[in-house]
Amino acid sequence: MSSKEMNATRYADGSISYPGHQIGPNGSEPVGTVDLSEHTATVVTWTKSTATPPGVRAPNPLAIVEFTVDDESVRVLGQLTTDAVEIGDEVRPVYVEELREPGAGIREPESQEWDGYRFEPV
């Protein structure tokens, strides 16, 4: 179980998006949330970034993963815990306190959140 929810937004027409928006993909209003950290996803595609922004680990494997919740799919872009993955692999969200080094950027560390999720092979 994660330390923090990974909330996607569910809309009146049943669609889901992450991150959420005030209006859904088909013009629907938000009606609730779905905690994606309780689900697994499938790797749609992935890459390994070697030219990363200040404070981001290098190399930094990234993936687009697809969750299926109540017959609705939602794709999410995020970091991977490893580059030992293949398209089609099942992954799960893993909460991490720092996705990047707070003091390495140009913004004041207190001005943004540094935690989030990486995807780990199941």
Coordinates of C-alpha atoms in Angstrom, one line a residue:
M1 CA 0.0 0.0 0.0
S2 CA 1.3 3.4 -0.9
S3 CA 2.0 6.4 1.4
K4 CA 0.0 8.8 -0.8
E5 CA -2.9 8.3 -3.3
M6 CA -2.3 8.6 -7.0
N7 CA -5.7 10.0 -7.9
A8 CA -7.0 10.0 -11.4
T9 CA -10.2 11.8 -12.2
R10 CA -13.3 10.0 -13.3
Y11 CA -15.9 11.9 -15.4
A12 CA -19.6 11.6 -15.8
D13 CA -19.3 9.6 -19.1
G14 CA -17.1 7.0 -17.4
S15 CA -13.8 8.2 -18.8
I16 CA -10.7 8.6 -16.6
S17 CA -7.7 10.9 -16.9
Y18 CA -4.4 11.4 -15.1
P19 CA -3.7 14.1 -14.2
G20 CA -7.3 15.2 -13.8
H21 CA -8.8 18.2 -15.6
Q22 CA -11.9 20.5 -15.0
I23 CA -13.5 19.1 -18.1
G24 CA -13.1 15.5 -19.3
P25 CA -11.9 14.3 -22.7
N26 CA -15.4 14.2 -24.0
G27 CA -16.6 17.4 -22.3
S28 CA -17.9 15.6 -19.2
E29 CA -17.8 17.0 -15.6
P30 CA -15.6 15.3 -13.0
V31 CA -17.6 13.0 -10.6
G32 CA -14.9 11.4 -8.5
T33 CA -11.4 10.0 -8.3
V34 CA -9.7 6.6 -8.7
D35 CA -6.6 5.7 -6.8
L36 CA -4.3 4.3 -9.4
S37 CA -1.7 3.2 -6.8
E38 CA -4.1 0.3 -6.0
H39 CA -3.9 -1.0 -9.6
T40 CA -1.2 -2.4 -11.9
A41 CA -0.5 -1.2 -15.5
T42 CA 1.0 -2.4 -18.7
V43 CA 4.1 -0.8 -20.3
V44 CA 3.0 0.7 -23.6
T45 CA 6.4 2.1 -24.5
W46 CA 9.6 3.2 -22.7
T47 CA 12.9 5.0 -23.1
K48 CA 16.0 5.9 -21.2
S49 CA 16.9 9.6 -20.9
T50 CA 20.6 10.3 -20.5
A51 CA 20.4 14.1 -20.8
T52 CA 18.3 14.9 -17.7
P53 CA 17.3 18.2 -16.1
P54 CA 19.3 19.3 -13.0
G55 CA 18.6 17.1 -10.0
V56 CA 17.0 14.2 -12.0
R57 CA 18.9 10.9 -11.9
A58 CA 20.8 9.9 -15.0
P59 CA 20.1 7.7 -16.8
N60 CA 16.4 8.1 -16.1
P61 CA 14.1 5.4 -17.5
L62 CA 10.7 6.7 -18.4
A63 CA 7.5 4.9 -19.6
I64 CA 4.0 5.4 -20.8
V65 CA 1.9 2.8 -18.9
E66 CA -1.7 2.0 -19.3
F67 CA -4.1 1.2 -16.5
T68 CA -7.5 -0.4 -17.0
V69 CA -10.0 0.4 -14.4
D70 CA -13.7 -0.6 -14.8
D71 CA -13.1 -1.3 -18.5
E72 CA -11.7 2.3 -19.0
S73 CA -8.1 2.8 -19.9
V74 CA -5.9 5.7 -18.8
R75 CA -2.3 6.3 -19.8
V76 CA 0.3 7.8 -17.5
L77 CA 3.9 9.0 -18.2
G78 CA 6.3 8.4 -15.4
Q79 CA 9.7 7.2 -14.2
L80 CA 10.6 3.5 -14.0
T81 CA 12.5 2.0 -11.1
T82 CA 14.7 0.1 -13.5
D83 CA 15.5 -0.1 -17.2
A84 CA 15.0 -3.9 -17.1
V85 CA 11.6 -3.7 -18.7
E86 CA 9.9 -4.6 -22.0
I87 CA 6.8 -3.4 -23.8
G88 CA 3.9 -5.4 -22.4
D89 CA 5.4 -5.9 -18.9
E90 CA 3.1 -5.4 -15.9
V91 CA 4.2 -2.7 -13.5
R92 CA 2.9 -1.2 -10.3
P93 CA 3.2 2.3 -8.9
V94 CA 5.7 2.7 -6.1
Y95 CA 5.6 5.9 -4.0
V96 CA 8.9 7.8 -3.6
E97 CA 9.6 10.9 -1.5
E98 CA 11.9 12.6 -4.0
L99 CA 11.7 12.1 -7.8
R100 CA 14.5 14.7 -8.1
E101 CA 16.9 16.5 -5.8
P102 CA 15.1 19.6 -4.4
G103 CA 18.2 21.8 -4.2
A104 CA 19.4 21.2 -7.8
G105 CA 16.9 23.3 -9.7
I106 CA 16.3 27.0 -10.0
R107 CA 13.1 27.1 -7.9
E108 CA 13.0 27.3 -4.2
P109 CA 12.6 23.8 -2.8
E110 CA 9.6 24.9 -0.7
S111 CA 7.8 26.1 -3.9
Q112 CA 6.9 22.7 -5.2
E113 CA 6.3 19.1 -4.3
W114 CA 9.1 16.6 -4.9
D115 CA 7.3 13.3 -4.3
G116 CA 5.4 11.0 -6.6
Y117 CA 5.4 7.6 -8.2
R118 CA 7.8 5.4 -10.2
F119 CA 6.7 2.2 -11.9
E120 CA 8.2 -1.1 -10.8
P121 CA 7.9 -4.4 -12.7
V122 CA 5.6 -6.8 -11.0

